[in-house]
Coordinates of C-alpha atoms in Angstrom, one line a residue:
Chain H
X67 CA 23.9 21.8 -32.8
X68 CA 20.3 21.0 -32.3
X69 CA 19.1 20.1 -28.8
X70 CA 16.7 17.3 -27.9
X71 CA 15.1 16.9 -24.5
X72 CA 14.6 13.1 -24.0
X73 CA 12.0 12.3 -21.3
X74 CA 12.1 8.5 -20.7
X75 CA 12.4 6.4 -17.5
X76 CA 13.6 3.1 -19.3
X77 CA 17.3 2.7 -19.0
X78 CA 17.7 0.8 -22.2
X79 CA 15.7 3.1 -24.3
X80 CA 17.6 6.1 -22.8
X81 CA 20.9 4.5 -23.5
X82 CA 20.2 3.3 -27.0
X83 CA 18.2 6.0 -28.5
X84 CA 20.1 8.7 -26.6
X85 CA 23.6 7.4 -27.7
X86 CA 22.3 6.8 -31.2
X87 CA 21.0 10.5 -31.4
X88 CA 24.3 11.8 -29.9
X89 CA 26.2 9.8 -32.6
X90 CA 24.2 11.7 -35.2
X91 CA 25.4 15.1 -33.6
X92 CA 22.7 16.1 -31.6
X93 CA 22.9 17.5 -28.0
X94 CA 20.8 15.3 -25.8
X95 CA 19.4 16.3 -22.3
X96 CA 17.8 13.5 -20.5
X97 CA 15.1 13.4 -17.8
X98 CA 14.1 10.2 -16.0
X99 CA 10.6 11.2 -14.8
X100 CA 7.8 13.6 -15.7
X101 CA 8.5 16.2 -13.1
X102 CA 12.2 16.5 -14.0
X103 CA 11.2 16.5 -17.7
X104 CA 8.8 19.5 -17.2
X105 CA 11.3 21.5 -15.3
X106 CA 14.1 20.9 -17.9
X107 CA 11.6 21.8 -20.7
X108 CA 11.5 25.3 -19.2
X109 CA 15.1 25.6 -18.6
X110 CA 16.6 24.1 -21.7
X111 CA 15.6 25.6 -25.0
X112 CA 15.1 22.3 -26.8
X113 CA 14.5 22.1 -30.6
X114 CA 12.6 18.9 -29.9
X115 CA 11.2 17.0 -27.1
X116 CA 10.8 13.1 -27.1
X117 CA 8.3 12.2 -24.4
X118 CA 7.3 8.9 -23.0
X119 CA 3.9 8.6 -21.5
X120 CA 4.1 6.1 -18.6
X121 CA 6.5 8.0 -16.4
X122 CA 7.4 8.1 -12.7
X123 CA 6.0 11.3 -10.8
X124 CA 4.0 12.8 -13.8
X125 CA 2.3 11.1 -16.7
X126 CA 3.5 12.2 -20.1
X127 CA 0.2 13.7 -21.1
X128 CA 0.3 16.0 -18.0
X129 CA 3.7 17.0 -18.9
X130 CA 2.6 17.9 -22.4
X131 CA -0.4 19.7 -21.2
X132 CA 1.8 21.8 -18.8
X133 CA 4.3 22.5 -21.6
X134 CA 1.5 23.8 -23.8
X135 CA 0.4 26.3 -21.2
X136 CA 3.8 27.7 -20.9
X137 CA 4.9 30.6 -23.1
X138 CA 8.3 29.3 -23.6
X139 CA 7.4 25.6 -24.5
X140 CA 4.0 26.0 -26.2
X141 CA 5.3 25.8 -29.7
X142 CA 8.1 23.3 -29.0
X143 CA 7.8 20.1 -31.2
X144 CA 7.1 17.0 -29.3
X145 CA 7.4 13.4 -30.4
X146 CA 5.4 11.0 -28.2
X147 CA 7.4 7.9 -28.0
X148 CA 5.5 5.1 -26.0
X149 CA 4.3 1.5 -26.1
X150 CA 0.7 2.6 -25.2
X151 CA -1.4 2.2 -28.4
X152 CA -5.1 2.9 -27.4
X153 CA -6.9 5.3 -29.4
X154 CA -7.9 7.5 -26.4
X155 CA -4.2 8.3 -25.7
X156 CA -3.3 9.0 -29.3
X157 CA -6.2 11.4 -29.7
X158 CA -5.5 13.1 -26.4
X159 CA -1.8 13.6 -27.3
X160 CA -2.6 15.0 -30.8
X161 CA -5.3 17.4 -29.2
X162 CA -2.5 18.7 -26.9
X163 CA -0.4 19.4 -29.8
X164 CA 2.0 16.5 -30.1
X165 CA 3.8 16.5 -33.5
X166 CA 3.8 12.7 -34.0
X167 CA 2.9 9.6 -31.9
X168 CA 5.2 6.8 -32.2
X169 CA 4.7 3.3 -30.7
X170 CA 8.1 2.0 -30.0
X171 CA 7.3 -1.6 -30.5
X172 CA 6.4 -0.9 -34.2
X173 CA 9.8 0.5 -35.2
X174 CA 13.5 -0.4 -35.1
X175 CA 15.9 1.9 -33.4
X176 CA 17.1 3.1 -36.7
X177 CA 13.7 3.9 -37.9
X178 CA 12.9 6.0 -34.9
X179 CA 16.2 8.0 -35.2
X180 CA 15.2 8.7 -38.9
X181 CA 11.8 9.9 -37.9
X182 CA 13.4 12.1 -35.2
X183 CA 15.9 13.6 -37.9
X184 CA 13.0 14.3 -40.3
X185 CA 11.0 16.0 -37.6
X186 CA 14.0 18.2 -36.8
X187 CA 14.5 19.1 -40.4
X188 CA 11.0 20.5 -40.7
Chain I
X1464 CA -28.5 12.8 -18.7
X1465 CA -25.4 10.8 -19.7
X1466 CA -26.5 7.8 -17.5
X1467 CA -29.8 7.9 -19.4
X1468 CA -28.1 7.6 -22.8
X1469 CA -27.9 3.9 -23.1
X1470 CA -25.9 3.9 -26.2
X1471 CA -23.2 5.9 -24.5
X1472 CA -23.3 3.7 -21.4
X1473 CA -23.0 0.6 -23.4
X1474 CA -20.1 1.9 -25.3
X1475 CA -18.1 3.5 -22.4
X1476 CA -18.9 0.9 -19.6
X1477 CA -18.7 -2.4 -21.5
X1478 CA -17.5 -1.5 -25.1
X1479 CA -20.3 -3.7 -26.6
X1480 CA -23.0 -3.3 -29.2
X1481 CA -26.5 -2.4 -28.1
X1482 CA -27.8 -6.0 -28.4
X1483 CA -25.1 -7.3 -26.0
X1484 CA -25.6 -4.5 -23.6
X1485 CA -27.4 -5.4 -20.2
X1486 CA -29.0 -2.1 -19.9
X1487 CA -30.6 -2.1 -23.5
X1488 CA -31.6 -5.8 -22.9
X1489 CA -33.3 -4.7 -19.7
X1490 CA -35.2 -1.9 -21.5
X1491 CA -36.2 -4.3 -24.2
X1492 CA -37.5 -6.8 -21.7
X1493 CA -39.4 -4.0 -19.9
X1494 CA -41.2 -3.2 -23.2
X1495 CA -41.9 -6.9 -23.8
X1496 CA -43.4 -7.2 -20.2
X1497 CA -45.6 -4.2 -20.8
X1498 CA -46.7 -5.4 -24.2
X1499 CA -47.3 -8.9 -22.8
X1500 CA -49.3 -7.6 -20.0
X1501 CA -51.6 -5.4 -22.2
X1502 CA -52.0 -8.4 -24.5
X1503 CA -53.0 -10.8 -21.8
X1504 CA -55.3 -8.1 -20.4
X1505 CA -57.0 -7.6 -23.8
X1506 CA -57.3 -11.3 -24.4
X1507 CA -58.6 -11.9 -20.9
X1508 CA -61.2 -9.3 -21.4
X1509 CA -62.6 -11.0 -24.5
X1510 CA -62.6 -14.6 -22.9
X1511 CA -62.7 -14.3 -19.2
X1512 CA -65.8 -13.3 -17.2
X1513 CA -64.2 -12.6 -13.7
X1514 CA -62.0 -9.5 -13.6
X1515 CA -60.1 -10.9 -10.6
X1516 CA -58.9 -14.0 -12.5
X1517 CA -57.9 -11.7 -15.4
X1518 CA -56.0 -9.5 -13.0
X1519 CA -54.2 -12.5 -11.4
X1520 CA -53.3 -14.0 -14.9
X1521 CA -51.8 -10.7 -16.0
X1522 CA -49.8 -10.2 -12.8
X1523 CA -48.5 -13.8 -13.0
X1524 CA -47.4 -13.4 -16.6
X1525 CA -45.8 -10.0 -15.7
X1526 CA -43.9 -11.4 -12.8
X1527 CA -42.7 -14.4 -14.7
X1528 CA -41.3 -12.3 -17.4
X1529 CA -39.7 -9.9 -14.9
X1530 CA -37.9 -12.8 -13.3
X1531 CA -36.7 -14.1 -16.6
X1532 CA -35.5 -10.7 -17.8
X1533 CA -33.6 -10.3 -14.6
X1534 CA -31.8 -13.5 -15.0
X1535 CA -31.1 -12.8 -18.7
X1536 CA -29.7 -9.3 -18.1
X1537 CA -27.7 -10.3 -15.1
X1538 CA -25.9 -13.0 -17.2
X1539 CA -25.4 -10.5 -20.0
X1540 CA -24.0 -8.1 -17.4
X1541 CA -21.6 -10.7 -16.3
X1542 CA -20.5 -11.6 -19.7
X1543 CA -20.1 -7.9 -20.6
X1544 CA -18.0 -7.3 -17.5
X1545 CA -16.0 -10.4 -18.3
X1546 CA -15.4 -9.1 -21.8
X1547 CA -14.3 -5.8 -20.5
X1548 CA -11.9 -7.2 -17.9
X1549 CA -10.5 -9.5 -20.5
X1550 CA -9.8 -6.5 -23.0
X1551 CA -8.3 -4.5 -20.1
X1552 CA -6.2 -7.3 -19.1
X1553 CA -4.9 -7.9 -22.6
X1554 CA -4.0 -4.2 -23.0
X1555 CA -2.2 -4.0 -19.8
X1556 CA -0.3 -7.3 -20.3
X1557 CA 0.6 -6.3 -23.9
X1558 CA 2.0 -3.1 -22.8
X1559 CA 3.8 -4.7 -20.0
X1560 CA 5.6 -7.2 -22.2
X1561 CA 6.1 -4.9 -25.1
X1562 CA 8.3 -2.4 -23.1
X1563 CA 11.0 -4.8 -22.1
X1564 CA 10.8 -6.5 -25.5
X1565 CA 11.4 -3.2 -27.2
X1566 CA 14.3 -2.5 -24.9
X1567 CA 15.8 -5.9 -25.7
X1568 CA 15.4 -5.4 -29.3
X1569 CA 16.9 -1.9 -29.5
X1570 CA 19.8 -2.8 -27.2
X1571 CA 20.5 -5.9 -29.4
X1572 CA 20.3 -3.8 -32.6
X1573 CA 22.6 -1.3 -31.1
X1574 CA 25.3 -4.0 -30.2
X1575 CA 25.0 -5.6 -33.6
X1576 CA 25.9 -2.2 -35.2
X1577 CA 28.6 -1.6 -32.6
X1578 CA 31.1 -0.1 -35.1
X1579 CA 28.7 2.4 -36.5
X1580 CA 27.6 3.3 -33.0
X1581 CA 31.3 3.8 -31.9
X1582 CA 30.9 1.3 -29.1
X1583 CA 34.0 0.8 -27.0
X1584 CA 34.3 -3.0 -26.0
X1585 CA 34.2 -1.8 -22.4
X1586 CA 30.7 -0.5 -23.1
X1587 CA 29.4 -3.8 -24.1
X1588 CA 28.9 -5.0 -20.6
X1589 CA 26.3 -2.1 -19.9
X1590 CA 24.2 -3.2 -22.8
X1591 CA 24.4 -6.8 -22.0
X1592 CA 23.2 -5.8 -18.4
X1593 CA 20.3 -4.1 -20.0
X1594 CA 19.4 -7.1 -22.0
X1595 CA 19.6 -9.2 -18.9
X1596 CA 17.5 -6.8 -16.8
X1597 CA 14.7 -6.6 -19.4
X1598 CA 14.6 -10.5 -19.8
X1599 CA 14.2 -10.8 -16.1
X1600 CA 11.4 -8.3 -16.1
X1601 CA 9.5 -10.3 -18.8
X1602 CA 10.1 -13.5 -17.0
X1603 CA 8.8 -12.0 -13.8
X1604 CA 5.6 -11.0 -15.6
X1605 CA 5.0 -14.3 -17.2
X1606 CA 5.8 -16.2 -13.9
X1607 CA 3.1 -14.0 -12.3
X1608 CA 0.6 -14.7 -15.0
X1609 CA 1.3 -18.4 -14.9
X1610 CA 1.0 -18.6 -11.1
X1611 CA -2.4 -16.7 -11.3
X1612 CA -3.7 -19.1 -14.0
X1613 CA -2.6 -22.1 -11.9
X1614 CA -4.2 -20.8 -8.8
X1615 CA -7.4 -19.8 -10.5
X1616 CA -7.7 -23.2 -12.2
X1617 CA -6.8 -25.0 -8.9
X1618 CA -3.9 -26.7 -10.5
X1619 CA -1.2 -25.7 -8.0
X1620 CA 0.4 -28.1 -5.5
X1621 CA -1.1 -26.9 -2.2
X1622 CA 0.0 -29.7 0.0
X1623 CA 1.0 -28.6 3.4
X1624 CA 4.0 -29.6 5.5
X1625 CA 5.9 -28.3 8.6
X1626 CA 8.6 -25.7 8.0
X1627 CA 10.4 -22.9 9.7
X1628 CA 8.8 -19.7 8.7
X1629 CA 11.6 -17.8 10.4
X1630 CA 14.2 -19.6 8.2
X1631 CA 12.1 -18.9 5.1
X1632 CA 11.9 -15.1 6.1
X1633 CA 15.7 -15.0 6.4
X1634 CA 16.2 -16.7 3.0
X1635 CA 13.8 -14.3 1.2
X1636 CA 15.2 -11.3 2.9
X1637 CA 18.8 -12.3 1.8
X1638 CA 17.5 -12.3 -1.9
X1639 CA 16.4 -8.7 -1.5
X1640 CA 19.4 -7.6 0.5
X1641 CA 21.2 -5.9 -2.3
X1642 CA 18.2 -3.9 -3.5
X1643 CA 17.5 -2.9 0.1
X1644 CA 21.2 -1.8 0.7
X1645 CA 21.1 0.3 -2.5
X1646 CA 18.5 2.5 -0.8
X1647 CA 19.9 2.2 2.7
X1648 CA 16.8 0.3 3.9
X1649 CA 17.5 -1.9 6.9
X1650 CA 15.2 -5.1 7.3
X1651 CA 14.9 -5.9 10.9
X1652 CA 13.6 -9.4 11.7
X1653 CA 12.3 -9.9 15.1
X1654 CA 14.2 -12.9 16.7
X1655 CA 11.8 -15.0 18.6
X1656 CA 11.5 -18.6 19.2
X1657 CA 8.4 -19.6 17.2
X1658 CA 7.0 -23.0 16.4
X1659 CA 7.0 -24.5 12.9
X1660 CA 4.4 -23.4 10.6
X1661 CA 2.0 -25.9 8.9
X1662 CA 1.4 -24.7 5.3
X1663 CA 2.8 -24.8 1.7
X1664 CA 6.3 -23.4 1.9
X1665 CA 6.5 -22.8 -2.0
X1666 CA 3.5 -20.6 -2.0
X1667 CA 4.4 -18.8 1.2
X1668 CA 7.7 -18.0 -0.3
X1669 CA 6.0 -16.3 -3.2
X1670 CA 3.7 -14.3 -0.7
X1671 CA 6.9 -13.3 1.3
X1672 CA 8.7 -12.2 -1.9
X1673 CA 5.9 -9.9 -3.0
X1674 CA 5.4 -8.4 0.5
X1675 CA 9.0 -7.8 1.0
X1676 CA 9.5 -6.4 -2.5
X1677 CA 6.6 -4.0 -2.1
X1678 CA 7.8 -3.0 1.4
X1679 CA 11.1 -2.1 -0.2
X1680 CA 9.8 -0.4 -3.2
X1681 CA 7.4 1.8 -1.2
X1682 CA 9.8 2.6 1.7
X1683 CA 11.6 5.9 1.9
X1684 CA 15.4 5.8 1.6
X1685 CA 17.3 5.3 4.9
X1686 CA 14.3 3.8 6.7
X1687 CA 13.6 0.4 8.0
X1688 CA 11.3 -2.5 7.5
X1689 CA 10.2 -4.6 10.4
X1690 CA 9.2 -8.3 10.3
X1691 CA 7.4 -9.6 13.4
X1692 CA 6.1 -12.9 14.5
X1693 CA 3.2 -13.6 16.8
X1694 CA 1.8 -16.9 18.0
X1695 CA -2.0 -16.7 18.8
X1696 CA -3.5 -20.0 19.8
X1697 CA -3.3 -22.4 16.8
X1698 CA -2.1 -19.7 14.4
X1699 CA 1.2 -18.0 13.7
X1700 CA 1.0 -14.5 12.4
X1701 CA 3.7 -12.6 10.5
X1702 CA 3.6 -8.8 9.9
X1703 CA 5.8 -6.9 7.6
X1704 CA 5.9 -3.1 8.3
X1705 CA 7.4 -0.4 6.2
X1706 CA 7.6 3.4 7.0
X1707 CA 6.9 4.7 3.6
X1708 CA 4.2 6.3 1.5
X1709 CA 1.2 4.3 3.0
X1710 CA -2.0 3.6 1.2
X1711 CA -4.7 6.2 0.7
X1712 CA -8.0 5.6 2.5
X1713 CA -10.1 5.8 -0.6
X1714 CA -8.3 3.0 -2.4
X1715 CA -7.8 0.5 0.4
X1716 CA -10.6 -1.7 -0.7
X1717 CA -8.9 -2.1 -4.2
X1718 CA -5.5 -3.0 -3.0
X1719 CA -5.7 -6.7 -3.8
X1720 CA -7.1 -6.1 -7.4
X1721 CA -5.2 -7.2 -10.3
X1722 CA -3.0 -4.4 -11.8
X1723 CA -4.2 -1.9 -9.3
X1724 CA -1.7 0.7 -8.3
X1725 CA -2.7 3.6 -6.0
X1726 CA -1.8 7.1 -7.5
X1727 CA 0.5 7.9 -4.6
X1728 CA 2.9 5.1 -5.5
X1729 CA 3.0 5.5 -9.3
X1730 CA 6.3 7.3 -9.0
X1731 CA 7.9 4.6 -6.8
X1732 CA 7.4 1.4 -8.9
X1733 CA 6.3 2.2 -12.3
X1734 CA 7.8 -1.0 -13.7
X1735 CA 6.3 -3.5 -11.3
X1736 CA 3.8 -5.9 -12.7
X1737 CA 0.9 -4.7 -10.4
X1738 CA 0.1 -8.4 -9.7
X1739 CA 1.9 -8.9 -6.5
X1740 CA -0.8 -8.4 -4.0
X1741 CA -3.4 -10.0 -6.1
X1742 CA -1.3 -13.2 -6.1
X1743 CA -0.8 -12.9 -2.4
X1744 CA -4.5 -12.9 -1.8
X1745 CA -5.1 -15.7 -4.2
X1746 CA -2.6 -17.8 -2.5
X1747 CA -4.0 -17.1 1.0
X1748 CA -7.5 -18.0 -0.3
X1749 CA -6.2 -21.1 -1.8
X1750 CA -4.5 -22.1 1.5
X1751 CA -7.6 -20.9 3.3
X1752 CA -5.5 -18.6 5.4
X1753 CA -6.0 -14.9 6.2
X1754 CA -4.1 -11.9 4.8
X1755 CA -4.7 -8.3 5.9
X1756 CA -3.2 -4.9 6.0
X1757 CA -3.3 -1.7 8.0
X1758 CA -1.9 1.6 6.7
X1759 CA -1.7 5.3 7.3
X1760 CA -0.9 7.4 4.3
X1761 CA 2.5 9.1 4.5
X1762 CA 3.4 7.0 7.5
X1763 CA 3.4 3.4 7.4
X1764 CA 1.9 0.2 6.0
X1765 CA 1.8 -3.2 7.7
X1766 CA 0.9 -6.3 5.8
X1767 CA 0.3 -9.6 7.7
X1768 CA -0.8 -13.1 7.2
X1769 CA -1.4 -16.0 9.4
X1770 CA -0.6 -19.7 9.1
X1771 CA -1.5 -22.7 11.2
X1772 CA 1.1 -23.9 13.6
X1773 CA 2.9 -27.3 13.0
X1774 CA 0.7 -30.2 12.9

């Protein structure tokens, strides 16, 4: 069973996307802030990390930067899932090695789940 | 060197083209002034006999052009700043509205496909709660934006009347009791016989809501918030003190700015609108009353405002 670390502070997004992915048979580990997310990324051998950017305690890009400096997480695929759409954030995320940058507002829940499944198949 | 690169400055500071950029306009006006001075000097040399008159003419023309260029570039600077502020405002507001809207949409989509998602009817309440929570979030942002617009356009009813500030504080505190209890934060209101305040009760209620909301959000768990009253001459002062994160010294002068959030509180209230204190300041300015704060980072913060006593 593939494992997904889901770092997101919004209850509704956690609940809907988290449950949607569980129903598809994935093991979901949740974190509600950046610090917890970073800690869990080192402890849990996730096959994929879904990372929001505006997070309590530590910004998502900082989490990604730290992950890329750790031996155990520098190759872990990361999907950025946020509502921030400015070009500076997108470029920075891709520079730091994010696999994909998804703007939540542009997709339905089903579309996001499909994209996550596709990323895990690669 | 970067500051001398006008193109970079124009793009990064104002995000405008060169011809709309105050720095570039100032440079162009400088070149025009030098060229005009040389032109008038050359012209004067051919037609005027006295060098003193020539010097005066050139100086007069140069000064006149300098004043004009100053006025022009200042207005360009004002326009460019406004443009940048407007763009930042739109970016922030769009993000703040998009987030709860996405949550609403996904929760609704999830409920619509309840069979596919193996949802138990007992789970429905949780999703409806999420829908309600996010609707309230959006409503709060829109309310905040509307009040700002009305205050800025002077279209708010600012008539004053006598009312009990103490009663108002108790009412507002009751509204936040559930949230405060959740984190075991006790709100202690100093009981003292105080005269009636003479102000706009509706607007002061908004100020109190924002200050108490902030005090709770930035307090440590199991702490207390103190509300005190003090009569000083013809004024009645109220202070709200929390024993939480405090405000760092280097950001104190920005605390009443729109959307400003100090870095040390980002982990406490990520979902706030960032407009609360800006609204408080606008309201107190509209009512021609004072608002102030004192804070020590890591210890406590006190916000206070004063109102006239009953008329």
